[in-house]
Structure formats: C-alpha cells, structure tokens
Amino acid sequence: MDDNQIRITLRDYLIKEVGLEDSLADDQSIFVGGLLDSMDFVGLICFIEERFGFQLSPLEVAVEDVDTVSSMAQMISTRC
Amino acid sequence: MRHSLIAAALFAATAMLLAFMPEVSAPRLELTVDGTRYADTRAPAQGAELTLLIRPTVAKEQRLDLGFTASPSARFYVDAAPATPTCAQGHCHLIVMANDSDVRVVVAASHTAGDATVDFRLDALRVIKQRSTTPLDHSTWWFAAIAFALVAIALQWLHRRRALSQWLLVGSAAAMLLWLQPAFSVLLAVFLVMSHYLGTRGHGSRLILWSGIGAAVAILLGFKYGAPALVSLFANPGRFPLALPLGLSYFLIRLIDTQMRWFRGECKDVSLREYLCYVVFPSTLPAGPIHTLPGFIEGRLERITADDRRYGITRMTLGLLKKFVIADSLLYTPLFGAGGLLDGVVAAGVHPGIDVVVLLCGAFLFVYADFSAYSDLAIGAGRLLGYRIPENFDWPVLATNIRDYWRRWHMTLSGWCMRNIYFPLLLKTRNPYVAPFAVMTAVGLWHALSLSWLAWAVHHGGAIMAQNLWEQRRGRRKQRQRAELTWGRALGIPATILFVAAGHAFAQIHDFGLATQLYGAFWQSLVELPFTLVG
C-alpha cells in the first residue's frame, strides 16, 4: 500500500468513524490539537494495528508520529 | 479493566503512603507554664504565664494556624508583640508566621481583669501554607542581573559563532550553579556528560533508558526530599524579590524527555555542547518553559536583530510589571499577606461565604499572573540570548471546559506529560481513563508529595474522566473542528474558572484537613450564594 492509499484509508476512518469534518487537512494536528479524545484515539490505534497488521509499542512510537494524517501515513509506510 | 484495577491499587497505595508518612515539615512545640516545661503540649494548662515555643524543622516560610481554647481575658503576644486571636464559641485561632527561627507565643493572665491565672489548651497546629525560601539575598540578585546583562551584551556580537556563544551560555549557567551549590554542580555535570555519552550511543537500549530516567528521578527525589537545606535552592516559583529558584524539577524532566527521544533514535547527532546548552539554558533554568531538544535547536535565531532586542526587553518589562504590580501587590498581599483574606477565613474557622469564593478565585488569578510573569521573563530573556522560547499560557481563563483548560495552562508541561506519560500509557493500557488520571497524579506529586496535591490530582483527573465519559455518552460529535462560541461554550468559561479555583484549595493549603474544609466550603458557598443574594 503506498503513502497516498494509507492517507485515504486514515482520512476515511477519521471522517466516517470519528466524525471529523471533510475539510480535515493532512497536516492538521488531531490529537495534540484536541480533535480526538482518549477514547477516539484508542479506537484509532486499534484500527491502525488491525488494518495494517503491526503492533504499536508505547516506547517506540512518539505522539508526533500519530498526530497528523501525514505523520501517521509516514510511520505506517515505514513499518508495512 | 485489568489496567484500571492496577491503577486503582497503585493510587490507593500512594494515598496510604502519604497519609501515614510522617509530616516532616511540622514544627516542634514546647510548652512552658510559669517556668515549668510541660511534656504534653496538648494537655490543659493553667498558670500566670504560658509560653508556647514553635520551632521550625524545615527551611521554609510557614504560615501556621494555632487552634486553642483559653480564658476570655487572656492576653497574647507573638515574639513580644501583642496579638489578637479570632474567637467564636470559646474556640480561638491565632495565625502566626514562622521562618527559620523560633516563634514564641506567650499567653498571659490579665491583671487588669483581676485574673491571677489563665487557662489554655492547644487543640491543633496546622501548616496553612509553606513556601521555600532561598539564601539568595538582594545583592546576589543584583550580581546575577549584572551577569545576565553582560552575557546578553556579549552575545549580541558572539551569537553568530554558534559554538562560542553556546559555550558562553553553558559557562555562565555553570558558574551560577557552581557558586550556589558546588557539590550539586559536580554531580549534575557528571550526570549530564554520562547521560549524553550513553544516550547518543545506545541503540534502543531499555537498560540505558530506564537507568537514565531512574537516575533523574532519584536525583530529583533525593535533593527535593532528602536534603532540606538544599531544597530551598530549587523552589517552585515563589516570591520574586527573594529568590532565584533554580528549578531542579524543570531540567530533570527535560532530561527524561531527551532520554525518550534518544531511545526512539531521535536527535542522536546532538553535540555535548548543544545538549548542555539546552539543559542549563539560563532563561528557562529557573522555572521553565519546558522546551524540547528539537524545539531548542530549531528555536535558535540566525542573528539577534534590533526587533529581537525590542521584543525581549518589552516582554521582560511586561513580566516584571505583571509580577510586581498584578501578582504581588494587587493579588498576593490582600489574599495571602499577613492579615490577608486567607488568615481571616482560617481564623474564622472556614465557613461558606463570598470570602471563600473570592479567596480561591483570587488564588487562581494570582498563580496565573505570577507564573505567566515568569514565563514572560524567560521568553523575553531567551530572545535577548538569541533563542525563541515556546509560550506557556494561552489565556487559560477563557477555557470552555477542563480539557481545554489543560491545553491552555502551563502548555509546555502539558505537552511533556502528553509525550512522556499520557501517550505511552494510552498505548500500553488502551484504557482512556487510566492515562488522564496518571498524568494528573504525576503532576500533583511533582509539585509536592502530599495528600493535598494528591487530592488536587483527583479533582482534575476525575473531571477529565467525567468529561470523556459525558462526551462519549452524547455520541460522536460532528464538526469538531469548528470552534465558534455557543451558549454552552460561553457558560463553560465561568464554570471552568470556578472548577479550577476550587482545586486551588488543595494547591494553596498544605494541611489536608484544612484544604478539604476549604474545598467543601467553596462548593457550599456557590450553592448558597444565589439564595443569599435573592434573600
């Protein structure tokens, strides 16, 4: 799966499942910026692990890695 | 569920530990009645003159509440000056200030009233507030200001030479630390060099990570709680004219943040010079903001322009005005000064009323003005030294709910907690309730290992959990990105201010029993106030 497809998958999840607006930008801070609460975030993490087939380790992943669609896509593409 | 149970058990164990931990800061008491020493200071006593000697055990400025019953005609003297306790229904309170020296409270029979003896019984001695004092006097401050000015002036020419300017900053901070506390400076230097050597060379080693974090926490606890004489050097922001509080807590949590980055393979190429400059950067060393290593490197200005100098001086002037005029003169003195509102509320026995609401809302405003003034000074001084320092506050008094408040208050600490506690715990436990509670507990105990701060953590952590639950029950909210002001948000502003103010009962009052009493009185006042006003 290329970087663009990963972005589309993540945006799809965030808009349809979490309820963020269609105008969500790829570099918009969603966690630190307060668009996701803890419950949403746990859901997002479970979605990433299930969809892309790897485990996120608490010490190896930084919050910046999952704070925007772009950073998530980059982090996922290096692990897939 | 399993993680919630583990977290609850850990929290209960911490509470038990704090509840049964001996109160190290409580002063010792000696009671003498007509020249005879009494073994039991709480026993009923009778005599022509009683002397209660209060002997402080820590190098802190303490405000004490003496609760007692005494003959109505008794006269009181604190260090030979006449004093008047506040009495109601036979029970009295006397507020006394204790610094490093003993305080002598004399209770004497009134000969003019025809009494030969006086009855006295001490019920309680409670530490209302305490703050660390430092051995830095005004002349030391003066020399520190001159040293800062010289370094800032030298940097106007040297800043473009990166290595030389950074060694100058490290050298000036090291000289200050060495002058104040030689032993600690040596320990710190060894620790910093070792942590850089191991951290930048270890490839994802958990042993190095946990050793580094463990050593940082051990140094923090050891110096903060193990060496009372040294504690005074590393106080939290307090009263500005007396202290240059060198924030041990602040640079140790910078170390932890960096250790975590090195473990993940980030910033491995940072030089020892740049790392030392980041950790001991003079403007943020005393009280933050807590910048990150990448933020510090990116925040270095190419050159210090006239605009930067103007900005730095303006921001520092604003900080000084905020500190001396708003925080100290307009808020601290009437609220917490000798004979201020706090003394009045405690001496009256802490009853619900408008004064309790004013006290705690004022406490919130005081801490905001005081702490943001330190941040203004740090940001302004940082710019003069050639660095952009991150903002620490974003109008927390306009927060519309408690989560919004924590995004606006002490933002660099919130960011640190988000990166190093909240996020790893959320990933580890997958439990959206454990992480916020753990963050608040860590922040509370970072301030002080006391039941009052643990209760403060429950107050804030519980509110964040409640907000999470409430929002989940309301269902998914669409259009989260929109931040327009609605009636709900507008009402949320005063509600958040009142909620945060209530928490200041625990943040401001050292004695847990008294803090709880004040907390209860605050909420009761808010419930009764509308009826009182209508009535």
XYZ file of C-alpha atoms in Angstrom:
615
model
C 0.000 0.000 0.000
C 1.510 3.347 -0.989
C 1.584 6.517 1.075
C -1.407 8.035 -0.716
C -3.593 4.980 -0.157
C -2.678 4.972 3.537
C -3.697 8.635 3.788
C -7.046 7.919 2.119
C -7.703 4.988 4.481
C -6.864 7.066 7.552
C -8.916 10.076 6.408
C -11.828 7.793 5.661
C -11.706 6.362 9.179
C -11.330 9.774 10.864
C -14.215 11.325 8.913
C -16.667 8.428 8.886
C -15.961 6.756 12.223
C -14.701 9.560 14.434
C -16.804 12.345 12.951
C -14.173 14.836 11.861
C -15.032 17.237 9.041
C -14.307 16.517 5.364
C -12.028 19.552 5.344
C -9.525 17.771 7.641
C -6.053 18.673 6.363
C -3.295 16.067 6.180
C -1.002 18.169 8.353
C -3.674 19.168 10.884
C -2.895 18.209 14.471
C -5.673 15.872 15.539
C -4.513 14.595 18.928
C -2.415 17.396 20.437
C -4.821 19.848 18.769
C -7.705 18.300 20.701
C -9.799 16.953 17.804
C -9.588 13.435 19.242
C -10.197 12.495 22.847
C -8.651 9.463 24.559
C -11.490 7.136 23.558
C -11.286 8.171 19.883
C -7.544 7.767 19.988
C -7.694 4.240 21.407
C -10.122 3.416 18.584
C -7.728 4.890 16.017
C -4.758 2.915 17.361
C -6.756 -0.333 17.279
C -7.851 0.482 13.719
C -4.254 1.095 12.552
C -2.998 -2.131 14.150
C -5.837 -4.208 12.732
C -5.825 -2.636 9.263
C -2.054 -2.514 8.727
C -1.068 -5.566 10.770
C 1.522 -4.416 13.301
C 1.662 -3.523 16.989
C 2.436 -0.004 18.226
C 4.871 -0.088 21.135
C 4.484 2.660 23.764
C 8.188 3.456 23.920
C 8.924 3.282 20.221
C 6.138 5.492 18.887
C 6.120 9.209 19.665
C 2.955 11.257 19.856
C 4.234 13.293 16.875
C 4.172 10.082 14.793
C 0.396 9.816 15.070
C -0.637 13.447 15.416
C -1.429 14.167 11.761
C -2.621 12.103 8.815
C 0.747 12.750 7.110
C 2.872 11.643 10.080
C 0.679 8.559 10.615
C 0.998 7.631 6.937
C 4.770 8.046 7.094
C 5.033 5.978 10.272
C 2.818 3.243 8.807
C 4.634 3.118 5.464
C 7.992 2.584 7.210
C 6.552 -0.394 9.116
C 4.487 -2.092 6.432
C -10.433 -3.484 33.299
C -7.184 -5.093 34.471
C -5.299 -1.822 33.973
C -7.998 0.145 35.800
C -7.675 -2.201 38.790
C -3.872 -1.951 38.795
C -4.087 1.853 38.548
C -6.656 1.993 41.379
C -4.459 -0.228 43.579
C -1.368 1.930 42.885
C -3.325 5.086 43.616
C -4.684 3.656 46.883
C -1.180 2.579 47.914
C 0.160 6.096 47.197
C -2.647 7.669 49.208
C -1.976 5.305 52.134
C 1.745 6.042 51.976
C 1.162 9.787 52.001
C -1.447 9.543 54.761
C 0.895 7.648 57.067
C 4.104 9.397 56.043
C 5.401 11.464 58.953
C 4.819 15.175 58.466
C 8.422 16.263 58.085
C 7.584 19.920 57.823
C 5.520 20.213 61.026
C 7.237 22.423 63.596
C 8.125 21.079 67.053
C 6.348 22.564 70.058
C 7.497 23.279 73.597
C 5.074 24.428 76.275
C 6.302 26.127 79.442
C 3.924 27.132 82.250
C 5.308 29.555 84.848
C 8.834 28.323 84.160
C 7.966 24.603 84.213
C 8.229 22.657 80.961
C 5.134 20.583 80.063
C 5.750 17.250 78.356
C 2.314 17.154 76.700
C 1.744 20.331 74.705
C -1.917 19.397 74.099
C -2.788 18.935 77.791
C -4.937 21.562 79.566
C -2.630 24.047 81.291
C -3.134 26.758 83.888
C -0.740 29.452 85.068
C 0.084 33.145 85.230
C 2.102 32.968 82.026
C 2.332 30.202 79.437
C 4.906 30.143 76.676
C 4.437 28.098 73.546
C 7.700 27.848 71.642
C 7.276 26.932 67.972
C 10.496 25.500 66.496
C 10.513 25.129 62.701
C 12.026 21.902 61.366
C 12.438 22.944 57.728
C 13.975 25.939 56.000
C 10.636 27.209 54.779
C 8.438 30.172 55.430
C 5.370 28.697 57.115
C 2.029 30.215 57.995
C 0.612 28.346 60.993
C -2.858 28.141 62.442
C -2.944 27.649 66.216
C -6.354 26.378 67.336
C -6.999 26.558 71.089
C -9.346 27.344 73.952
C -8.295 29.966 76.506
C -9.705 32.128 79.274
C -11.637 35.035 77.698
C -9.469 37.620 79.488
C -6.117 36.096 78.387
C -3.639 38.364 76.609
C -1.496 37.120 73.732
C 1.935 38.074 72.458
C 3.768 36.722 69.420
C 7.515 37.407 69.709
C 6.732 40.101 72.306
C 4.246 41.928 70.051
C 0.602 41.962 71.227
C -1.649 39.702 69.136
C -5.405 39.237 68.945
C -6.811 35.792 68.203
C -10.156 35.313 66.474
C -12.572 33.553 68.824
C -16.038 32.079 68.364
C -17.968 29.970 70.868
C -14.955 29.649 73.130
C -12.654 28.365 70.413
C -9.874 30.580 69.097
C -7.481 30.708 66.153
C -4.221 32.614 66.008
C -2.298 32.841 62.726
C 1.480 33.103 63.106
C 4.303 33.248 60.573
C 7.402 31.126 61.129
C 10.594 31.496 59.131
C 13.830 29.771 60.032
C 13.860 30.995 63.639
C 11.734 30.035 66.656
C 8.419 31.787 67.305
C 7.441 32.500 70.914
C 3.720 32.735 71.702
C 3.003 33.974 75.218
C -0.401 33.620 76.873
C -0.638 35.772 79.998
C -3.240 36.359 82.676
C -4.852 39.779 82.569
C -4.089 41.552 85.823
C -6.320 44.441 84.842
C -9.224 41.970 84.689
C -8.208 40.738 88.148
C -7.181 37.270 86.952
C -4.115 35.667 88.566
C -4.033 32.706 86.179
C -5.136 31.797 82.694
C -6.470 28.515 81.290
C -5.138 27.310 77.976
C -5.474 24.205 75.860
C -3.953 23.750 72.417
C -6.186 21.768 70.033
C -4.402 22.000 66.723
C -1.328 23.300 64.998
C -1.772 23.269 61.245
C 0.549 24.384 58.463
C -1.717 26.530 56.276
C 0.831 27.474 53.643
C 4.505 26.987 53.228
C 6.963 28.063 50.636
C 10.636 27.573 50.205
C 12.934 30.445 50.936
C 16.341 30.754 49.427
C 19.589 32.031 50.776
C 19.836 34.428 47.825
C 19.697 37.986 49.065
C 19.210 41.200 47.145
C 22.911 41.694 46.493
C 23.145 38.202 44.980
C 20.208 39.085 42.773
C 21.948 42.244 41.728
C 25.100 40.354 40.721
C 23.014 37.755 38.860
C 21.262 40.543 36.910
C 24.624 42.136 36.024
C 25.995 38.748 34.923
C 22.932 38.189 32.726
C 23.278 41.646 31.173
C 26.974 41.057 30.408
C 26.277 37.676 28.795
C 23.389 39.155 26.767
C 25.571 42.055 25.588
C 28.458 39.715 24.698
C 26.072 37.504 22.729
C 24.997 40.396 20.503
C 28.449 40.044 18.893
C 29.197 36.369 19.515
C 25.822 34.833 18.629
C 26.718 34.119 15.007
C 29.596 31.943 16.193
C 27.427 29.057 17.309
C 29.977 27.048 19.296
C 31.480 30.015 21.130
C 28.099 31.550 22.017
C 26.757 28.231 23.302
C 29.834 27.605 25.444
C 29.395 31.114 26.854
C 25.801 30.269 27.824
C 26.829 26.925 29.351
C 29.719 28.567 31.171
C 27.571 31.343 32.658
C 24.903 28.866 33.852
C 27.592 26.545 35.229
C 29.280 29.425 37.068
C 25.969 30.395 38.680
C 25.252 26.794 39.746
C 28.806 26.281 40.975
C 28.638 29.453 43.025
C 25.307 28.498 44.601
C 25.854 24.790 45.156
C 29.288 23.342 44.290
C 28.510 19.727 45.282
C 25.350 19.611 43.236
C 27.066 21.185 40.220
C 29.703 18.446 40.128
C 27.042 15.729 40.409
C 24.986 17.392 37.687
C 27.985 17.763 35.353
C 28.925 14.083 35.734
C 25.315 13.013 35.183
C 24.845 15.215 32.100
C 28.069 14.069 30.411
C 27.306 10.401 31.163
C 23.693 10.655 30.002
C 24.816 12.272 26.727
C 27.532 9.680 26.155
C 25.265 6.695 26.819
C 22.084 8.149 25.319
C 23.555 9.121 21.969
C 25.435 5.832 21.613
C 22.967 3.264 22.993
C 20.872 1.775 20.193
C 17.367 1.467 21.634
C 18.718 0.086 24.884
C 15.978 -0.156 27.515
C 18.650 -0.506 30.219
C 20.131 2.890 29.322
C 16.668 4.453 29.042
C 15.435 3.245 32.430
C 18.801 3.883 34.119
C 18.752 7.475 32.842
C 15.152 8.069 33.892
C 15.711 6.293 37.238
C 18.803 8.370 37.983
C 16.975 11.618 37.083
C 14.036 10.735 39.357
C 16.396 9.623 42.155
C 18.309 12.916 41.955
C 15.026 14.852 41.996
C 13.626 12.964 44.996
C 16.970 12.903 46.784
C 17.506 16.634 46.545
C 13.878 17.656 46.921
C 13.047 15.470 49.898
C 16.342 14.183 51.197
C 18.324 17.343 51.741
C 16.129 20.022 53.328
C 18.869 22.643 53.278
C 19.232 22.241 49.545
C 15.517 22.202 48.851
C 15.411 25.932 49.341
C 17.619 26.410 46.302
C 15.261 24.612 44.000
C 11.927 26.053 44.926
C 8.982 26.388 42.596
C 8.243 29.935 41.513
C 7.520 31.922 44.615
C 8.074 35.471 45.670
C 10.345 37.106 43.190
C 12.387 39.632 45.202
C 13.988 36.992 47.391
C 14.600 34.084 45.181
C 16.186 32.881 42.024
C 14.605 29.454 42.239
C 16.757 27.133 40.211
C 14.257 24.584 39.035
C 15.797 21.206 39.578
C 12.471 19.632 38.632
C 12.470 21.523 35.354
C 15.776 20.443 33.986
C 15.386 16.860 35.140
C 12.171 16.481 33.202
C 13.984 17.941 30.177
C 16.478 15.122 30.651
C 13.728 12.495 30.728
C 12.196 13.896 27.530
C 15.591 13.721 25.814
C 16.261 10.173 27.049
C 12.955 9.071 25.492
C 13.905 10.727 22.174
C 17.333 9.081 22.129
C 15.694 5.726 22.840
C 13.493 6.204 19.759
C 16.560 7.140 17.713
C 15.803 10.884 17.503
C 18.386 13.681 17.975
C 21.239 11.183 18.174
C 23.630 13.585 16.467
C 23.276 16.350 19.049
C 26.654 17.518 20.339
C 27.508 17.613 24.037
C 27.762 21.410 23.813
C 24.281 21.817 22.331
C 22.815 19.320 24.817
C 24.374 21.106 27.806
C 23.192 24.453 26.457
C 19.647 23.072 26.138
C 19.535 21.612 29.653
C 21.045 24.566 31.532
C 19.847 27.370 29.242
C 19.881 30.319 31.669
C 16.485 31.868 30.915
C 14.466 28.654 31.268
C 16.554 27.031 34.004
C 14.705 28.543 36.986
C 11.049 27.888 36.118
C 10.589 26.731 32.532
C 9.010 26.822 29.994
C 9.950 23.189 29.378
C 11.188 23.276 25.807
C 12.212 20.181 23.859
C 15.655 19.476 22.430
C 14.495 19.691 18.762
C 12.478 22.828 19.622
C 15.541 24.375 21.255
C 17.750 23.657 18.239
C 15.122 24.965 15.800
C 14.442 27.975 18.019
C 17.978 29.337 17.701
C 17.930 32.637 15.808
C 20.315 33.115 12.902
C 21.160 36.541 14.255
C 19.850 38.741 17.051
C 18.188 41.716 15.366
C 17.025 45.046 16.765
C 13.459 43.658 16.633
C 14.526 40.716 18.797
C 16.127 43.070 21.323
C 12.985 45.231 21.408
C 10.764 42.166 21.792
C 12.943 40.704 24.537
C 13.074 43.898 26.568
C 9.321 44.556 26.131
C 8.421 41.020 27.156
C 10.688 41.148 30.217
C 9.246 44.524 31.229
C 5.739 43.104 30.873
C 6.754 40.130 33.037
C 8.205 42.351 35.747
C 5.110 44.584 35.790
C 2.824 41.563 35.894
C 4.865 40.062 38.713
C 5.304 43.095 40.946
C 2.114 45.056 40.243
C -0.569 42.456 39.480
C 0.661 39.276 41.169
C 2.420 40.594 44.275
C 0.757 43.923 45.031
C -2.798 43.541 43.750
C -3.326 39.836 44.454
C -0.804 38.276 46.842
C -0.792 40.941 49.542
C -4.582 41.221 50.038
C -5.127 37.479 49.657
C -2.139 35.807 51.291
C -0.225 38.595 53.012
C -0.097 38.881 56.803
C -3.643 39.579 57.993
C -4.992 38.999 54.465
C -8.131 37.182 53.356
C -6.660 33.702 53.894
C -5.794 34.487 57.514
C -9.299 35.865 58.046
C -11.012 32.815 56.518
C -8.898 30.334 58.527
C -9.102 32.305 61.766
C -12.891 32.417 61.439
C -12.962 28.600 61.224
C -13.552 28.288 57.420
C -17.261 28.838 56.866
C -19.049 29.084 53.495
C -19.377 32.623 52.199
C -18.390 35.054 49.498
C -14.924 35.467 51.061
C -14.116 31.787 50.397
C -15.151 32.157 46.737
C -13.107 35.355 46.367
C -10.106 33.711 48.073
C -9.941 30.698 45.765
C -10.790 32.575 42.538
C -8.144 35.120 43.565
C -5.671 32.291 44.209
C -6.224 31.040 40.654
C -5.662 34.521 39.240
C -2.587 35.051 41.423
C -0.920 31.824 40.283
C -1.780 32.644 36.669
C -0.330 36.168 36.899
C 2.696 35.009 38.904
C 3.598 32.016 36.777
C 2.890 33.636 33.423
C 5.108 36.541 34.549
C 7.986 34.063 34.991
C 7.261 32.731 31.507
C 7.283 36.287 30.078
C 10.672 36.857 31.694
C 12.035 33.552 30.386
C 10.709 34.143 26.848
C 11.995 37.735 26.794
C 15.401 36.839 28.228
C 15.637 33.874 25.841
C 15.094 36.176 22.858
C 17.850 38.520 24.094
C 20.135 35.490 24.319
C 19.257 34.505 20.748
C 16.564 31.803 21.167
C 12.801 31.574 20.643
C 11.266 30.004 23.742
C 7.797 28.392 23.433
C 4.753 30.043 25.003
C 3.489 28.546 28.243
C -0.018 30.016 28.550
C -2.836 30.645 26.092
C -5.472 32.532 28.089
C -6.478 29.676 30.411
C -9.137 31.957 31.931
C -11.018 31.618 28.615
C -11.070 27.783 28.656
C -14.537 26.408 27.963
C -14.006 23.058 29.716
C -11.374 21.265 31.774
C -9.630 19.579 28.839
C -9.500 22.916 27.049
C -8.030 24.416 30.249
C -5.164 21.904 30.230
C -4.435 22.780 26.613
C -4.021 26.425 27.660
C -2.374 26.194 31.103
C 1.364 25.506 31.507
C 1.312 24.207 27.948
C 4.903 23.029 27.910
C 4.344 20.819 30.985
C 1.069 19.547 29.488
C 2.991 18.752 26.288
C 5.681 16.941 28.266
C 3.049 14.888 30.101
C 1.287 14.163 26.825
C 4.521 12.849 25.233
C 6.015 11.000 28.164
C 3.133 9.789 30.355
C -0.265 10.106 28.692
C 0.588 8.790 25.238
C 2.777 5.815 26.287
C 0.195 4.820 28.917
C -2.651 5.110 26.434
C -0.787 2.853 24.016
C 0.163 0.413 26.755
C -3.169 0.136 28.536
C -5.647 1.080 25.759
C -7.652 2.495 28.633
C -8.882 6.077 28.098
C -9.459 6.645 31.819
C -6.189 5.465 33.374
C -3.942 7.808 31.346
C -5.513 11.188 32.321
C -5.628 10.144 35.965
C -1.989 9.018 35.900
C -0.934 12.342 34.329
C -2.732 14.390 36.971
C -1.293 12.238 39.774
C 2.214 12.676 38.365
C 1.772 16.447 38.007
C 0.343 16.725 41.524
C 3.140 14.723 43.143
C 5.701 16.586 41.032
C 4.631 19.700 42.946
C 4.834 18.031 46.369
C 4.487 14.599 47.941
C 1.415 15.446 49.998
C -2.193 14.381 50.405
C -3.343 17.864 49.387
C -1.660 17.546 45.983
C -2.990 14.005 45.581
C -6.491 15.362 46.210
C -5.793 18.064 43.613
C -4.937 15.262 41.157
C -8.243 13.517 41.905
C -10.089 16.823 41.393
C -8.602 17.423 37.923
C -8.171 13.792 36.813
C -11.742 12.977 37.845
C -13.066 15.965 35.876
C -11.213 14.948 32.696
C -12.523 11.394 33.028
C -16.040 12.701 33.626
C -15.809 14.917 30.544
C -14.589 11.991 28.425
C -17.463 9.839 29.644
C -20.047 12.561 29.126
C -18.908 13.239 25.576
C -18.921 9.551 24.743
C -22.459 9.180 26.079
C -23.597 12.097 23.964
C -22.364 10.161 20.960
C -19.920 11.134 18.280
C -19.774 14.860 17.827
C -19.683 16.020 14.258
C -17.843 19.102 13.121
C -15.281 19.044 15.877
C -13.006 21.399 14.047
C -15.448 24.272 14.457
C -14.665 26.367 17.481
C -17.363 29.037 17.276
C -18.680 30.386 20.542
C -22.008 28.857 21.516
C -24.061 29.436 24.666
C -22.752 26.158 26.043
C -19.161 27.245 25.497
C -19.811 30.719 26.915
C -21.274 29.218 30.094
C -18.362 26.813 30.189
C -15.901 29.682 30.768
C -17.104 30.757 34.249
C -17.824 27.114 35.135
C -14.228 26.149 34.296
C -12.826 29.115 36.243
C -14.842 28.107 39.312
C -13.834 24.475 38.981
C -10.130 25.287 38.685
C -10.451 27.772 41.560
C -11.925 25.022 43.764
C -8.836 22.896 43.100
C -6.687 25.709 44.483
C -7.927 24.777 47.958
C -5.577 21.795 47.672
C -2.845 23.612 45.745
C -2.648 26.500 48.185
C -3.277 24.857 51.546
C -0.655 22.488 52.896
C -2.745 20.920 55.672
C -5.002 18.298 54.077
C -7.793 18.621 56.660
C -7.926 22.383 56.284
C -7.733 22.163 52.480
C -10.674 19.723 52.428
C -12.650 22.033 54.705
C -11.978 24.977 52.381
C -12.846 22.894 49.299
C -16.201 21.898 50.811
C -16.900 25.470 51.929
C -16.236 26.720 48.374
C -18.852 24.437 46.778
C -21.313 25.087 49.596
C -20.819 28.830 49.078
C -21.598 28.506 45.366
C -24.813 26.608 46.134
C -25.919 29.020 48.870
C -24.779 32.257 47.247
C -27.726 32.681 44.816
C -30.205 32.139 47.681
C -28.289 34.605 49.847
C -28.295 37.223 47.083
C -32.023 36.723 46.367
C -32.797 36.711 50.080
